[in-house]
Short mmCIF file of C-alpha atoms in Angstrom, two decimals:
data_model
loop_
_atom_site.label_atom_id
_atom_site.label_comp_id
_atom_site.label_asym_id
_atom_site.label_seq_id
_atom_site.Cartn_x
_atom_site.Cartn_y
_atom_site.Cartn_z
CA MET A 293 0.00 0.00 0.00
CA LEU A 294 2.87 2.38 0.81
CA VAL A 295 4.55 1.76 -2.58
CA ARG A 296 1.24 2.32 -4.38
CA GLU A 297 0.76 5.58 -2.48
CA ILE A 298 4.25 6.71 -3.53
CA HIS A 299 3.37 6.07 -7.18
CA HIS A 300 0.12 8.00 -6.71
CA ARG A 301 1.92 11.01 -5.21
CA THR A 302 4.64 10.88 -7.87
CA LYS A 303 1.98 10.96 -10.57
CA ASN A 304 0.26 13.91 -8.89
CA ASN A 305 3.55 15.82 -8.59
CA LEU A 306 4.35 15.22 -12.26
CA MET A 307 0.90 16.45 -13.25
CA ILE A 308 1.46 19.60 -11.17
CA MET A 309 4.60 20.15 -13.24
CA VAL A 310 2.51 19.73 -16.40
CA SER A 311 0.05 22.36 -15.14
CA LEU A 312 2.87 24.77 -14.29
CA LEU A 313 4.40 24.31 -17.74
CA ASN A 314 1.00 24.93 -19.29
CA LEU A 315 0.47 28.13 -17.28
CA THR A 316 3.97 29.37 -18.12
CA SER A 317 3.64 28.65 -21.83
CA ALA A 318 0.41 30.65 -21.96
CA ASP A 319 2.49 33.82 -21.48
CA ILE A 320 4.98 32.95 -24.23
CA GLU A 321 4.40 34.55 -27.61
CA ASP A 322 7.24 32.87 -29.50
CA GLU A 323 5.74 29.79 -31.17
CA LYS A 324 9.01 27.84 -31.21
CA ALA A 325 9.49 28.34 -27.48
CA LYS A 326 5.86 27.42 -26.84
CA GLU A 327 6.34 24.19 -28.81
CA ILE A 328 9.33 23.27 -26.65
CA PHE A 329 7.16 23.66 -23.55
CA ARG A 330 4.47 21.46 -25.10
CA GLN A 331 7.01 18.71 -25.83
CA ILE A 332 8.25 18.83 -22.23
CA GLN A 333 4.63 18.54 -21.11
CA THR A 334 3.99 15.39 -23.15
CA ARG A 335 7.23 13.79 -21.90
CA THR A 336 6.27 14.53 -18.31
CA LYS A 337 2.75 13.19 -18.85
CA SER A 338 4.14 9.98 -20.36
CA MET A 339 6.06 9.37 -17.10
CA ALA A 340 3.07 10.34 -14.97
CA LEU A 341 0.96 7.78 -16.83
CA ILE A 342 3.44 5.02 -15.87
CA HIS A 343 3.02 5.88 -12.18
CA GLU A 344 -0.75 6.07 -12.56
CA LYS A 345 -0.79 2.56 -14.08
CA LEU A 346 1.45 1.28 -11.27
CA TYR A 347 -0.88 2.81 -8.68
CA GLN A 348 -3.85 1.07 -10.31
CA SER A 349 -2.01 -2.24 -10.72
CA THR A 350 -1.97 -5.07 -8.21
CA ASP A 351 1.78 -5.31 -8.90
CA SER A 352 3.78 -2.30 -7.68
CA LYS A 353 6.71 -2.94 -10.06
CA GLU A 354 5.12 -3.86 -13.40
CA ILE A 355 2.48 -2.41 -15.70
CA ASN A 356 0.49 -3.70 -18.66
CA PHE A 357 2.44 -1.92 -21.38
CA GLY A 358 -0.07 -2.70 -24.12
CA GLU A 359 -2.72 -0.87 -22.11
CA TYR A 360 -0.28 1.98 -21.50
CA ILE A 361 0.36 2.35 -25.27
CA ARG A 362 -3.39 2.56 -25.93
CA GLN A 363 -3.81 5.46 -23.52
CA LEU A 364 -0.60 7.33 -24.41
CA SER A 365 -1.15 7.10 -28.17
CA GLY A 366 -4.74 8.27 -27.78
CA ASP A 367 -3.65 11.26 -25.68
CA LEU A 368 -0.97 12.25 -28.21
CA PHE A 369 -3.36 11.72 -31.11
CA HIS A 370 -5.73 14.36 -29.73
CA THR A 371 -2.89 16.69 -28.71
CA PHE A 372 -0.91 16.93 -31.95
CA LEU A 373 -3.28 16.21 -34.82
CA ARG A 374 -5.22 19.28 -35.90
CA GLU A 375 -7.60 17.19 -37.98
CA PRO A 376 -7.53 13.69 -36.47
CA GLY A 377 -10.13 12.47 -38.96
CA LYS A 378 -7.51 12.57 -41.70
CA VAL A 379 -5.04 10.28 -39.93
CA GLN A 380 -5.96 6.79 -38.77
CA LEU A 381 -4.34 5.33 -35.66
CA VAL A 382 -4.03 1.53 -35.82
CA LEU A 383 -2.99 -0.40 -32.70
CA GLU A 384 -2.00 -4.07 -32.57
CA LEU A 385 -0.94 -4.61 -28.99
CA ASP A 386 -0.40 -7.62 -26.79
CA ASP A 387 -1.09 -7.13 -23.10
CA LEU A 388 2.46 -7.72 -21.89
CA HIS A 389 3.82 -6.54 -18.55
CA LEU A 390 7.06 -4.59 -18.19
CA ASP A 391 9.12 -3.58 -15.18
CA ILE A 392 9.03 0.15 -14.33
CA ASP A 393 12.76 0.47 -15.15
CA THR A 394 12.01 -0.61 -18.72
CA ALA A 395 8.55 0.93 -19.03
CA ILE A 396 9.60 4.52 -18.30
CA PRO A 397 12.36 4.80 -20.94
CA LEU A 398 10.31 2.82 -23.47
CA GLY A 399 7.32 5.07 -22.82
CA LEU A 400 9.48 8.14 -23.47
CA ILE A 401 10.80 6.55 -26.69
CA LEU A 402 7.24 5.89 -27.86
CA ASN A 403 6.26 9.45 -26.94
CA GLU A 404 9.03 10.86 -29.16
CA LEU A 405 8.34 8.56 -32.12
CA LEU A 406 4.59 9.16 -32.11
CA THR A 407 5.00 12.91 -31.60
CA ASN A 408 7.35 13.10 -34.60
CA ALA A 409 4.99 11.08 -36.79
CA MET A 410 1.93 13.12 -35.81
CA LYS A 411 3.70 16.48 -36.25
CA TYR A 412 5.73 15.89 -39.41
CA ALA A 413 4.63 12.80 -41.37
CA PHE A 414 1.49 14.37 -42.84
CA PRO A 415 2.07 17.99 -43.86
CA GLU A 416 -0.48 20.08 -45.69
CA GLU A 417 -3.33 18.05 -44.17
CA ARG A 418 -2.40 14.82 -45.93
CA TYR A 419 -4.35 11.65 -45.21
CA GLY A 420 -2.51 8.67 -43.77
CA THR A 421 -2.07 5.98 -41.14
CA ILE A 422 0.08 5.59 -38.06
CA ALA A 423 0.40 2.04 -36.72
CA VAL A 424 1.84 0.83 -33.42
CA LYS A 425 2.55 -2.84 -32.73
CA PHE A 426 3.80 -4.39 -29.49
CA TYR A 427 4.39 -8.10 -29.01
CA LYS A 428 6.85 -10.71 -27.84
CA LYS A 429 8.67 -13.11 -30.15
CA ASP A 430 10.52 -15.91 -28.39
CA GLU A 431 12.31 -14.09 -25.53
CA GLU A 432 12.42 -10.72 -27.27
CA TYR A 433 9.98 -7.82 -27.03
CA VAL A 434 9.20 -5.93 -30.24
CA MET A 435 7.68 -2.45 -30.62
CA LYS A 436 7.02 -1.04 -34.09
CA VAL A 437 5.91 2.46 -35.07
CA ASP A 438 5.01 2.82 -38.75
CA ASP A 439 3.51 5.61 -40.82
CA ASP A 440 2.84 6.08 -44.53
CA GLY A 441 3.70 9.77 -44.50
CA ILE A 442 6.46 11.70 -46.25
CA GLY A 443 9.20 9.79 -44.43
CA LEU A 444 12.37 10.78 -42.61
CA PRO A 445 15.43 11.86 -44.64
CA SER A 446 16.91 8.80 -46.33
CA ASP A 447 20.41 9.67 -45.04
CA LEU A 448 19.30 9.95 -41.39
CA ASP A 449 21.86 8.56 -38.95
CA ILE A 450 20.42 8.39 -35.43
CA ASP A 451 23.97 8.21 -34.01
CA LYS A 452 24.86 11.58 -35.56
CA THR A 453 21.57 13.46 -35.42
CA ASP A 454 21.46 16.87 -33.73
CA THR A 455 17.69 16.68 -33.16
CA LEU A 456 16.91 16.71 -29.43
CA GLY A 457 14.05 14.20 -29.73
CA LEU A 458 16.12 11.66 -31.67
CA GLN A 459 19.11 12.19 -29.35
CA LEU A 460 16.78 11.35 -26.47
CA VAL A 461 15.59 8.22 -28.30
CA LYS A 462 19.21 7.15 -28.89
CA ASN A 463 20.14 7.58 -25.22
CA LEU A 464 17.04 5.73 -24.01
CA ILE A 465 17.63 2.89 -26.49
CA GLU A 466 21.10 2.44 -24.96
CA GLN A 467 19.62 2.59 -21.46
CA ILE A 468 17.44 -0.49 -22.04
CA ASP A 469 20.03 -2.26 -24.26
CA ALA A 470 17.64 -2.26 -27.21
CA GLU A 471 18.20 -2.43 -30.96
CA ILE A 472 16.56 0.11 -33.27
CA ASN A 473 16.06 -0.21 -37.00
CA ILE A 474 14.79 2.70 -39.13
CA GLN A 475 13.56 2.15 -42.68
CA VAL A 476 12.32 4.88 -45.00
CA ASP A 477 10.18 3.30 -47.72
CA GLN A 478 6.77 4.81 -48.52
CA GLY A 479 6.79 6.27 -45.05
CA THR A 480 8.83 5.67 -41.91
CA HIS A 481 9.10 2.27 -40.26
CA ILE A 482 10.83 1.99 -36.89
CA THR A 483 11.40 -1.31 -35.09
CA ILE A 484 12.73 -1.61 -31.55
CA LYS A 485 13.73 -4.97 -30.08
CA PHE A 486 14.85 -5.65 -26.54
CA SER A 487 15.00 -8.26 -23.79
CA GLU A 488 13.92 -7.14 -20.35
CA LYS A 489 16.77 -6.93 -17.84
CA GLU A 490 16.80 -8.58 -14.46
CA TYR A 491 16.76 -5.70 -11.97
CA VAL A 492 18.12 -6.06 -8.47
CA SER A 493 15.70 -4.70 -5.87
#
């Protein structure tokens, strides 16, 4: 009960940060600066959602990550898409449980990938589809984020990118010892594979 209460209070504190960021950004006129605040908000909310799921779970260390993806992707869908009717969100998710030490970085990775797809894949009000898959094959977890939008630059090298969001993805990928594969072919197709670590409590 004490651990669950800690998760509940952590979630509440993170959401207070989101509210403060929202209030602060309301006074900012520069659109680029305001967008930075909005990205920080979504990253903070993605972590808060992990703690909310842990508070609701009977297990204080693991969450149903498939369920988490459903809620996070829905929240981002309504945050970043001006005309959500033009972009279809397709989810194929297994209800697999992940330890908090894997779930938080993976949730942040998903937040960045979905945010990028929703903001940049469909310019000029193009129609399209964003698909997220999450499953386990043998002993390996697989998360895929695909879109049929305009695609990332074909010469993109995630190890050399100067984009903050992709730098964050690279660092988080290393944190969970995952592999990432990016293909640009009639859209952007990103596959992340990892095996969950054994964490010492």
